[in-house]
Tab-separated table of C-alpha atoms in Angstrom:
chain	number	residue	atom	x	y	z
A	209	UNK	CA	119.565	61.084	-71.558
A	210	UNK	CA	120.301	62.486	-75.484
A	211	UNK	CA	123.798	64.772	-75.802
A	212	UNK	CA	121.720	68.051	-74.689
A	213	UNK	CA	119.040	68.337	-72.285
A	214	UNK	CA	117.609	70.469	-69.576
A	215	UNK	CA	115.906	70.644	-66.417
A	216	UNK	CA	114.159	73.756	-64.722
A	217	UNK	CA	112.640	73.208	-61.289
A	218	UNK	CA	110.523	76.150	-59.667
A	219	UNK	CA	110.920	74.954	-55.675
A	220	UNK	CA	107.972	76.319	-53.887
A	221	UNK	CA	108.347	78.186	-50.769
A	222	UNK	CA	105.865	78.166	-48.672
A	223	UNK	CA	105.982	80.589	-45.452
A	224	UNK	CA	102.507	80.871	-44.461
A	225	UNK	CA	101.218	83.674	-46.472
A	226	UNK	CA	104.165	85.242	-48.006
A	227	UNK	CA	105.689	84.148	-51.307
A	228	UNK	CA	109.323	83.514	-52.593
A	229	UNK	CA	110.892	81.838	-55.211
A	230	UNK	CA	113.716	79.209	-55.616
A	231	UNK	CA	114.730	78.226	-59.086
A	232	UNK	CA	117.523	75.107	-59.379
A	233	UNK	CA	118.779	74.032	-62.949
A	234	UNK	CA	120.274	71.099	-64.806
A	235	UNK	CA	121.685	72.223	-68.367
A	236	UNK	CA	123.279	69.663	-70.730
A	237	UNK	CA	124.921	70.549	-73.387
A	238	UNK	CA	127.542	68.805	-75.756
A	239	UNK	CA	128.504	66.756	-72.789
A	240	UNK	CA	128.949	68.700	-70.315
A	241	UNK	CA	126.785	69.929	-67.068
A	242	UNK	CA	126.099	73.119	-65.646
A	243	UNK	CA	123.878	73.449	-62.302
A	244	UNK	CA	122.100	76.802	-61.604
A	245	UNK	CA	120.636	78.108	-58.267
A	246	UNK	CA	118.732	81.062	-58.692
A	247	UNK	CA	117.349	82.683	-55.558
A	248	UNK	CA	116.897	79.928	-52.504
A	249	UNK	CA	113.672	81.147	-51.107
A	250	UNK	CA	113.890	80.732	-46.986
A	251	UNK	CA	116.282	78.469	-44.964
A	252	UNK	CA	113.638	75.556	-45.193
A	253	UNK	CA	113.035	75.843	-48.925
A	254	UNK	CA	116.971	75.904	-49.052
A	255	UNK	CA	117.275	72.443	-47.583
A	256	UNK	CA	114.922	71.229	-49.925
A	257	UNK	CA	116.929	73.023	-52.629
A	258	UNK	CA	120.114	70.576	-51.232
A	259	UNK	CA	117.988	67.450	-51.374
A	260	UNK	CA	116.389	68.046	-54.346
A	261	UNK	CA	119.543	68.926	-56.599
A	262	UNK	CA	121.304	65.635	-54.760
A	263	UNK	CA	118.191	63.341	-55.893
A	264	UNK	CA	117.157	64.314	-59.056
A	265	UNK	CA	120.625	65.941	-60.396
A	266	UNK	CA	122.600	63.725	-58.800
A	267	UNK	CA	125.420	65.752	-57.513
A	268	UNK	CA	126.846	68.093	-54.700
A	269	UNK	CA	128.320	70.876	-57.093
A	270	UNK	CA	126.812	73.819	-57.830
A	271	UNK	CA	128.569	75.879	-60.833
A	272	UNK	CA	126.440	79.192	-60.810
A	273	UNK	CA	124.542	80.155	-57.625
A	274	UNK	CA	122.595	83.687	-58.362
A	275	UNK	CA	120.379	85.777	-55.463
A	276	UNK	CA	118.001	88.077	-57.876
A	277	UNK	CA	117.706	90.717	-54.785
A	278	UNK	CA	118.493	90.815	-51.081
A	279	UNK	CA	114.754	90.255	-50.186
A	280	UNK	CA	114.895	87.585	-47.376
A	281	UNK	CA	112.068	85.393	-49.145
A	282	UNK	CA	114.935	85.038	-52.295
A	283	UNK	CA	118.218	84.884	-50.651
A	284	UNK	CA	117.823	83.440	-47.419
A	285	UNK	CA	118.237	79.552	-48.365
A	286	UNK	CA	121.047	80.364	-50.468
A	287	UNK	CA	123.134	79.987	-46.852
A	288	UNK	CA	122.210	76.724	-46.295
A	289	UNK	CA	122.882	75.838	-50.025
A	290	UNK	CA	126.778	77.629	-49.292
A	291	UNK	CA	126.558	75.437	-46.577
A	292	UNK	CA	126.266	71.983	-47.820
A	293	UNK	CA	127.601	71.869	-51.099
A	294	UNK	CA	130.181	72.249	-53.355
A	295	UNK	CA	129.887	75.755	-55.105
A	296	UNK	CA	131.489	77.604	-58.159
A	297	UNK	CA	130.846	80.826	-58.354
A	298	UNK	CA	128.266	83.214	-56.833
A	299	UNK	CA	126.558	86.139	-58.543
A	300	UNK	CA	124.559	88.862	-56.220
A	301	UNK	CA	124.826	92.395	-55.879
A	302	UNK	CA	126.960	93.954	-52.752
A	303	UNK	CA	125.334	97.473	-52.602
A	304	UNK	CA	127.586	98.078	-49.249
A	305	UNK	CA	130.765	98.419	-51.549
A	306	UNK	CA	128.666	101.483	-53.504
A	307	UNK	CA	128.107	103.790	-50.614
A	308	UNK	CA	131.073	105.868	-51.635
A	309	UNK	CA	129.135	106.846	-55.021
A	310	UNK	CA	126.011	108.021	-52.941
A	311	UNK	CA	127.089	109.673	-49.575
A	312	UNK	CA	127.446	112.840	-50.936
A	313	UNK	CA	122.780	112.828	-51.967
A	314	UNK	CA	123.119	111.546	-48.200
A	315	UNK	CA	121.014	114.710	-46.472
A	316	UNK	CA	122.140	114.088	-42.845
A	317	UNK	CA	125.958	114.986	-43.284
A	318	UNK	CA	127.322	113.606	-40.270
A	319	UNK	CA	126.938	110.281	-42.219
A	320	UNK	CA	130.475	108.616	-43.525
A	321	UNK	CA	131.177	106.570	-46.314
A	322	UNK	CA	132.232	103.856	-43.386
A	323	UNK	CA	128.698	104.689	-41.435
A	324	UNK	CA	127.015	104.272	-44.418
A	325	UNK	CA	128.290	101.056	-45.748
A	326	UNK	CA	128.211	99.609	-41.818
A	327	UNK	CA	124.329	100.599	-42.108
A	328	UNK	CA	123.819	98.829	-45.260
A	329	UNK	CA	125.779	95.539	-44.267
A	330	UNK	CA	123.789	96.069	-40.823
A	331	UNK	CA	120.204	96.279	-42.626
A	332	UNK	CA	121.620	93.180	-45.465
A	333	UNK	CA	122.664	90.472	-43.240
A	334	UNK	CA	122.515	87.473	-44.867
A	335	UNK	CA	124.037	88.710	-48.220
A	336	UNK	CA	126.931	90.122	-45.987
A	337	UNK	CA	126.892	86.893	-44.224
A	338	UNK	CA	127.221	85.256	-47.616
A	339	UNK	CA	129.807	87.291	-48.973
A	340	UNK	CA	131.869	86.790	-46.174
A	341	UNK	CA	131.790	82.752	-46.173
A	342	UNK	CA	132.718	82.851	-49.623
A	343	UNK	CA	135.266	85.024	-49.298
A	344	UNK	CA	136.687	82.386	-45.921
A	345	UNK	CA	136.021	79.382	-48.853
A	346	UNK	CA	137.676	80.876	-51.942
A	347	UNK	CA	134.693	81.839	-53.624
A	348	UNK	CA	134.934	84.470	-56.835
A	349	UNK	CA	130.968	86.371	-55.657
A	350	UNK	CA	130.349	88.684	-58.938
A	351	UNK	CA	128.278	91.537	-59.115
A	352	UNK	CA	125.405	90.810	-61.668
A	353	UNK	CA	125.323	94.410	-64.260
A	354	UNK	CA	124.168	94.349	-67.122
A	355	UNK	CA	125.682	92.960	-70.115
A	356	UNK	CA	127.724	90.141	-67.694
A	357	UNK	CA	127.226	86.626	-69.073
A	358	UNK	CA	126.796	83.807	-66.439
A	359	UNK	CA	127.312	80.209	-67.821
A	360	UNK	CA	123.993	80.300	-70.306
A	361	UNK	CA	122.574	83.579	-68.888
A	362	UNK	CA	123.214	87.374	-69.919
A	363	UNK	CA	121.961	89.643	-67.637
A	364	UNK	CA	119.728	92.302	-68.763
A	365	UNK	CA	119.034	94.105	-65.724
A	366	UNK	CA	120.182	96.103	-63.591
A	367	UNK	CA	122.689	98.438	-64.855
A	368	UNK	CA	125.323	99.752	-63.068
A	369	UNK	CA	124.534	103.160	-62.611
A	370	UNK	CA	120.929	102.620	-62.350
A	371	UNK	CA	121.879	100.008	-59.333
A	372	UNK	CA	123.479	102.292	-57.521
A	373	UNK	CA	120.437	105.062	-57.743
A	374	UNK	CA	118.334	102.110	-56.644
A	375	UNK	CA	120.068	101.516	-53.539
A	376	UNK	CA	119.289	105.146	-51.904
A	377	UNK	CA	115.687	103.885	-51.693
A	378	UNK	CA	116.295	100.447	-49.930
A	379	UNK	CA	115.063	99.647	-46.711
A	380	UNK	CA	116.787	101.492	-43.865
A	381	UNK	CA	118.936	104.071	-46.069
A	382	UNK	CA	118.759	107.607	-44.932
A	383	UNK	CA	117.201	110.135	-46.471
A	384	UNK	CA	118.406	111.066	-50.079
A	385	UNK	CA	118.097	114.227	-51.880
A	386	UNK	CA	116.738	112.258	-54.815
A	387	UNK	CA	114.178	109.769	-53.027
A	388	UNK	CA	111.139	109.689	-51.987
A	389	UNK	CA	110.586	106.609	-49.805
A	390	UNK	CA	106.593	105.682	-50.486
A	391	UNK	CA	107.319	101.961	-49.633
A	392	UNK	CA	105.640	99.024	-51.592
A	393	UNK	CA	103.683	97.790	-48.361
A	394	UNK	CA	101.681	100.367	-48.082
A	395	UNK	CA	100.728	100.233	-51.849
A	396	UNK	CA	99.974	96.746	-51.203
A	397	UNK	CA	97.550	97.420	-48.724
A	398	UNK	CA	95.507	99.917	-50.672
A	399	UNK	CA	94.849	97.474	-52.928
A	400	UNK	CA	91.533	96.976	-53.568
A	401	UNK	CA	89.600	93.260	-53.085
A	402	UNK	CA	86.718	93.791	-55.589
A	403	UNK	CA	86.253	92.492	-58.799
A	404	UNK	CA	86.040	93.496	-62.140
A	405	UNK	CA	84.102	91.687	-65.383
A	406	UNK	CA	87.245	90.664	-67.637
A	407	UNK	CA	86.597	88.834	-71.501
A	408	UNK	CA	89.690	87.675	-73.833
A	409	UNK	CA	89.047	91.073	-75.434
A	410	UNK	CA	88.521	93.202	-71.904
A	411	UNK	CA	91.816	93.879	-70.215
A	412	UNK	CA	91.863	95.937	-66.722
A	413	UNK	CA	95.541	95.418	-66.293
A	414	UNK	CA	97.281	98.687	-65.213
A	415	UNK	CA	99.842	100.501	-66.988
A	416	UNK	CA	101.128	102.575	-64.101
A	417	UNK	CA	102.029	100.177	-61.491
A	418	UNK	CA	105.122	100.644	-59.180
A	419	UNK	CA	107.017	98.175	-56.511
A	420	UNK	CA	109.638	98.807	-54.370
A	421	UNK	CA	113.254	99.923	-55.327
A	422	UNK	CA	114.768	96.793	-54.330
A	423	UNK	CA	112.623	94.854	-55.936
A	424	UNK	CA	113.547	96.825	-59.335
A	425	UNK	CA	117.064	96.057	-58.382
A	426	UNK	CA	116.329	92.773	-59.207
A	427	UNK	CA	118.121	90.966	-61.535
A	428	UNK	CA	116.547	89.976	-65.276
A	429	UNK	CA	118.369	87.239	-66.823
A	430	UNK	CA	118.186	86.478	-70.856
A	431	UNK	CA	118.812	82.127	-71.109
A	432	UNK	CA	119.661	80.255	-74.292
A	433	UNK	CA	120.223	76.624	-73.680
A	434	UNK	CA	119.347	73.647	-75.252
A	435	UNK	CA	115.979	73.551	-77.368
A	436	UNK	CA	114.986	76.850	-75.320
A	437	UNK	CA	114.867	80.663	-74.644
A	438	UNK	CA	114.040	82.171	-71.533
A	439	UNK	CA	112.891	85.386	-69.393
A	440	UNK	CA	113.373	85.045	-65.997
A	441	UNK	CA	112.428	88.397	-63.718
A	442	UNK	CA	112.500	87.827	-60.355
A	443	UNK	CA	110.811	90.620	-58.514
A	444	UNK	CA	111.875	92.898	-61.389
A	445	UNK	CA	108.540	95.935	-62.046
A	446	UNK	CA	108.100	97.916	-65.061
A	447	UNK	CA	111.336	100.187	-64.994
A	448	UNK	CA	113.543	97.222	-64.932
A	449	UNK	CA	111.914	95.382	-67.163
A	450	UNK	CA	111.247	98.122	-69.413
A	451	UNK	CA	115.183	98.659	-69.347
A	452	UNK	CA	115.980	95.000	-69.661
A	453	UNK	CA	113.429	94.980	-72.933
A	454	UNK	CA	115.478	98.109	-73.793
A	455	UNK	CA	118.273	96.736	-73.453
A	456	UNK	CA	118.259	93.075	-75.296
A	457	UNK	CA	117.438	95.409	-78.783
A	458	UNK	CA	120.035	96.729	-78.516
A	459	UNK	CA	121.837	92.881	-77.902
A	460	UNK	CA	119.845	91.335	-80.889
A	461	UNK	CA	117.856	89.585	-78.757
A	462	UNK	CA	114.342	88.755	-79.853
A	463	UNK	CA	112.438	88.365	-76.498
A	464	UNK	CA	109.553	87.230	-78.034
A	465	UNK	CA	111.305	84.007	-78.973
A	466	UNK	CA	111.200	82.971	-75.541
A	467	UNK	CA	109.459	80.353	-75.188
A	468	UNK	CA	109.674	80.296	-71.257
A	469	UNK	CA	109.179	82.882	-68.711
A	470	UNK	CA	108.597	83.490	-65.018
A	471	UNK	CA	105.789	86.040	-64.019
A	472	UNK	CA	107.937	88.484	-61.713
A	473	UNK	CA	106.894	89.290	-58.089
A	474	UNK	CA	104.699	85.955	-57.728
A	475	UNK	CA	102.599	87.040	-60.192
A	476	UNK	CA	101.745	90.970	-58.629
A	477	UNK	CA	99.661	93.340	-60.907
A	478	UNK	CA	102.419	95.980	-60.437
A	479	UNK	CA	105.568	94.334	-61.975
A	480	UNK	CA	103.856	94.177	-65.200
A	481	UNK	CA	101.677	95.824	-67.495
A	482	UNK	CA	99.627	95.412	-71.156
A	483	UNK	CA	102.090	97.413	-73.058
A	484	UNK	CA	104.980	95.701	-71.830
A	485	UNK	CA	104.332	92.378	-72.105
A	486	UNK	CA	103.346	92.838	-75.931
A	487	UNK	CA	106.654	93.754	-75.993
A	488	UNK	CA	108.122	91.325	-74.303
A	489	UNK	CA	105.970	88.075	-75.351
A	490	UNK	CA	104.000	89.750	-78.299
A	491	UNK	CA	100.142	91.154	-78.889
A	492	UNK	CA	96.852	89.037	-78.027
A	493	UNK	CA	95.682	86.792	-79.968
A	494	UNK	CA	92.490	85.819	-81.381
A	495	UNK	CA	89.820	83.710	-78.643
A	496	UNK	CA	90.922	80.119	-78.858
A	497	UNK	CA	94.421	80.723	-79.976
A	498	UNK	CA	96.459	78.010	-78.972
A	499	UNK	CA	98.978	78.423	-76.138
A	500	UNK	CA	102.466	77.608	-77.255
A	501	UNK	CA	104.600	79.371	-74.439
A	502	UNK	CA	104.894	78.888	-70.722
A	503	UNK	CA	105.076	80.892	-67.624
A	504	UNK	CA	106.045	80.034	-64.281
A	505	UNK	CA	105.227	81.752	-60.952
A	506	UNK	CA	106.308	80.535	-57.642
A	507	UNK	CA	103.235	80.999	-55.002
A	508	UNK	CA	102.304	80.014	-51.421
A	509	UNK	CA	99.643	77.161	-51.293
A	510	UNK	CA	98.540	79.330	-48.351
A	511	UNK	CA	98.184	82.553	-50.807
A	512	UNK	CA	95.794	81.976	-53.296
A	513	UNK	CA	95.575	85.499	-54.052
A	514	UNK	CA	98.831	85.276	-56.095
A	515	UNK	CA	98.960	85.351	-58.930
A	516	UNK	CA	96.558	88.072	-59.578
A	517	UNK	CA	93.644	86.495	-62.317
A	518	UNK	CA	94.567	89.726	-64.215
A	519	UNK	CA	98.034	89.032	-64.493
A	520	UNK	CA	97.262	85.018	-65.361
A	521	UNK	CA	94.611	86.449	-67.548
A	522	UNK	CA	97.067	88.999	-69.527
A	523	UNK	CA	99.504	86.238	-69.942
A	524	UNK	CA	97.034	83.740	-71.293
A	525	UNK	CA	95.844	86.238	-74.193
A	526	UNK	CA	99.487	86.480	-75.567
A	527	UNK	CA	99.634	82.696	-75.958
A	528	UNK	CA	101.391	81.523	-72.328
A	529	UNK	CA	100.136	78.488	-70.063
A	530	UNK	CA	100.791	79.962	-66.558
A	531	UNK	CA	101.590	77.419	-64.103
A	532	UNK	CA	101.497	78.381	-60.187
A	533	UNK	CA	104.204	76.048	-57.478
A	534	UNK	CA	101.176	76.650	-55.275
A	535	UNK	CA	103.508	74.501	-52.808
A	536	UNK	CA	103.979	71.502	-55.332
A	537	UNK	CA	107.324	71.993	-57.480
A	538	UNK	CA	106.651	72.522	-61.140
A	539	UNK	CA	109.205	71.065	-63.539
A	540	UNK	CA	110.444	71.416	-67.488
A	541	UNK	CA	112.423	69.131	-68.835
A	542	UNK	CA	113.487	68.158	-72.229
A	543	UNK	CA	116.184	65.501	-73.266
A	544	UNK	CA	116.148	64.123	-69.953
A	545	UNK	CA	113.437	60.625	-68.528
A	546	UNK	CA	110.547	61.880	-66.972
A	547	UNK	CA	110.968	61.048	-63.380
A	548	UNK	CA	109.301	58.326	-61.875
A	549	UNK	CA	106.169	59.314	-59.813
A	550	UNK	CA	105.458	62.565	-61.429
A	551	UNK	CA	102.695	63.666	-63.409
A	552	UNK	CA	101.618	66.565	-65.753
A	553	UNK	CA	100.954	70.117	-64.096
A	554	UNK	CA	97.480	71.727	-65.064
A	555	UNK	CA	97.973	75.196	-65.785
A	556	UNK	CA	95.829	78.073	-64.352
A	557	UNK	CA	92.892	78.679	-66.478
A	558	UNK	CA	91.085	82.157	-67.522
A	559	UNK	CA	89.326	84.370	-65.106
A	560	UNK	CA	86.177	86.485	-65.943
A	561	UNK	CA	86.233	88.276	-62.189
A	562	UNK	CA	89.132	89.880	-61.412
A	563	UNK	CA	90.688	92.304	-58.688
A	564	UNK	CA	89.625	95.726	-59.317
């Protein structure tokens, strides 16, 4: 191993049908070690988190472990990772300790602040459940705003304020003065399943696409480490990302130097759109461009709708390989031996039928 090195590992999670992602992470640098958890997908793809940071990074410590969003698919393993080992600090947003700055958009008055926070704890088990063991195990758990730095990561996304409008439209909240609660399942399921002609030149990517207010809650994380830049989203949409973009100018952060990304929401044509990501990862390119960056997305081998060719497509125009887990975990490495066993990933290619 040289003096700096890294290791990014995109475990797959694989519940039937539904996606989720699980991110683990060995940085190098100078000497020392840092090991990142980000999201832990279910309780089985946490126990393959454990074994997988014990055999390949060789230890039972954990410095930074990170939940995105309280969706069940990203935060559920991250129990069993509390469970069995060793753990430094945890980053994830406790929206039950903001329910004093909403109450009074609360319609139904005889809601409290206490009835209010009960009901989000109530409808947010496992990040409760979470908070509490580290609170029994002397664990610092940090909220994840905007502008905090974790070990090699500065978060872009959420801020604050904006957090804390989210949080009216999560699941189970009561009525708000300023929500509306169209919910991102039934969007999903007037999605159409035709196809559509696409070229390099011929783009049918929406601009208008929308997700759920939880899943903008997610958090967008800016990485510099070793020989490498990064973008990673989680189930961020187009208002968080828009704001995180907005945000790193501000920074002097050049998002286009990333060379590494994940595709938020497993790859969903909502999260992202044509305008954005020339902002993010820069214009198209000419046909036959060479592809010198690299996407992740973390998929279901039993969902081979995800990612969407559009989105795969509209990534692979602006000069990114897009790789899919599609239940196999995908790997980058640099200053570290390959491991034993392993071989190269092929990356998706481009689609001239798309979904409508």
């Amino acid at each position: 191993m040289n003096n700096s090195g890294y290791e990014i590992d995109f475990i797959p999670v694989d519940s039937g049908t539904k996606n989720g992602d699980a991110i683990t992470m060995r940085v190098h640098e100078n000497g020392i070690t840092k090991i990142y958890v980000i999201d832990g997908g279910t309780k089985v793809t946490g126990q393959k988190v454990v074994d997988h940071i014990k055999e390949y990074y060789h230890t039972e410590h954990v410095d930074y472990l990170i939940n995105t969003h309280p969706d069940l698919d990203h935060i559920s393993g991250l129990t069993v990772v509390l469970e069995q080992l060793e753990v430094g600090e945890i980053w994830m947003h406790k929206p039950w300790e903001h329910a004093h700055k909403i109450i009074d958009d609360i319609i139904d008055n005889r809601v409290t602040v206490n009835s209010l926070t009960n009901r989000i704890q109530d409808s947010l088990k496992i990040a409760k459940e979470i908070n509490d063991t580290a609170i029994k195990r002397n664990i610092k758990v940090f909220e994840p705003f905007q502008g905090k730095q974790i070990g090699h990561f500065k978060v872009l996304s959420p801020k604050m304020d904006w957090y804390v409008e989210l949080i009216k439209g999560f699941n189970n909240m009561p009525p708000s003065e300023t929500k509306t609660f169209a919910t991102e399942s039934s969007r999903q399921l007037s999605e159409a399943i035709d196809t559509i002609f696409e070229n390099w030149n011929i783009e049918t990517l929406s601009e208008d696409g929308q997700t759920s207010d939880k899943n903008e809650s997610s958090v967008v994380l800016y990485g510099r480490i070793p020989n490498l830049q990064m973008l990673l989203t989680g189930d961020a949409g187009l208002q968080a990302l828009t704001k995180a973009y907005d945000y790193s100018i501000t920074q002097g952060i050049n998002l286009k130097s990333c060379s590494f990304m994940q595709i938020p929401h497993h790859g969903g044509r909502r999260n992202i759109s044509p305008s954005l990501l020339n902002k993010l990862i820069g214009p198209i390119l000419l046909v036959n461009s060479p592809l010198t960056k690299v996407a992740y997305v973390n998929t279901s081998k039993d969902c081979p709708e995800h990612p969407k060719k559009s989105v795969s497509n509209a990534y692979q125009r602006r000069g990114v390989k897009v790789y899919a887990t599609n239940g196999s975990i995908k790997c980058k490495y640099w200053g570290f031996e390959p491991r034993k066993g392993w071989t190269s990933a092929t990356p998706i290619g481009f689609y001239n039928q798309v979904e409508k």
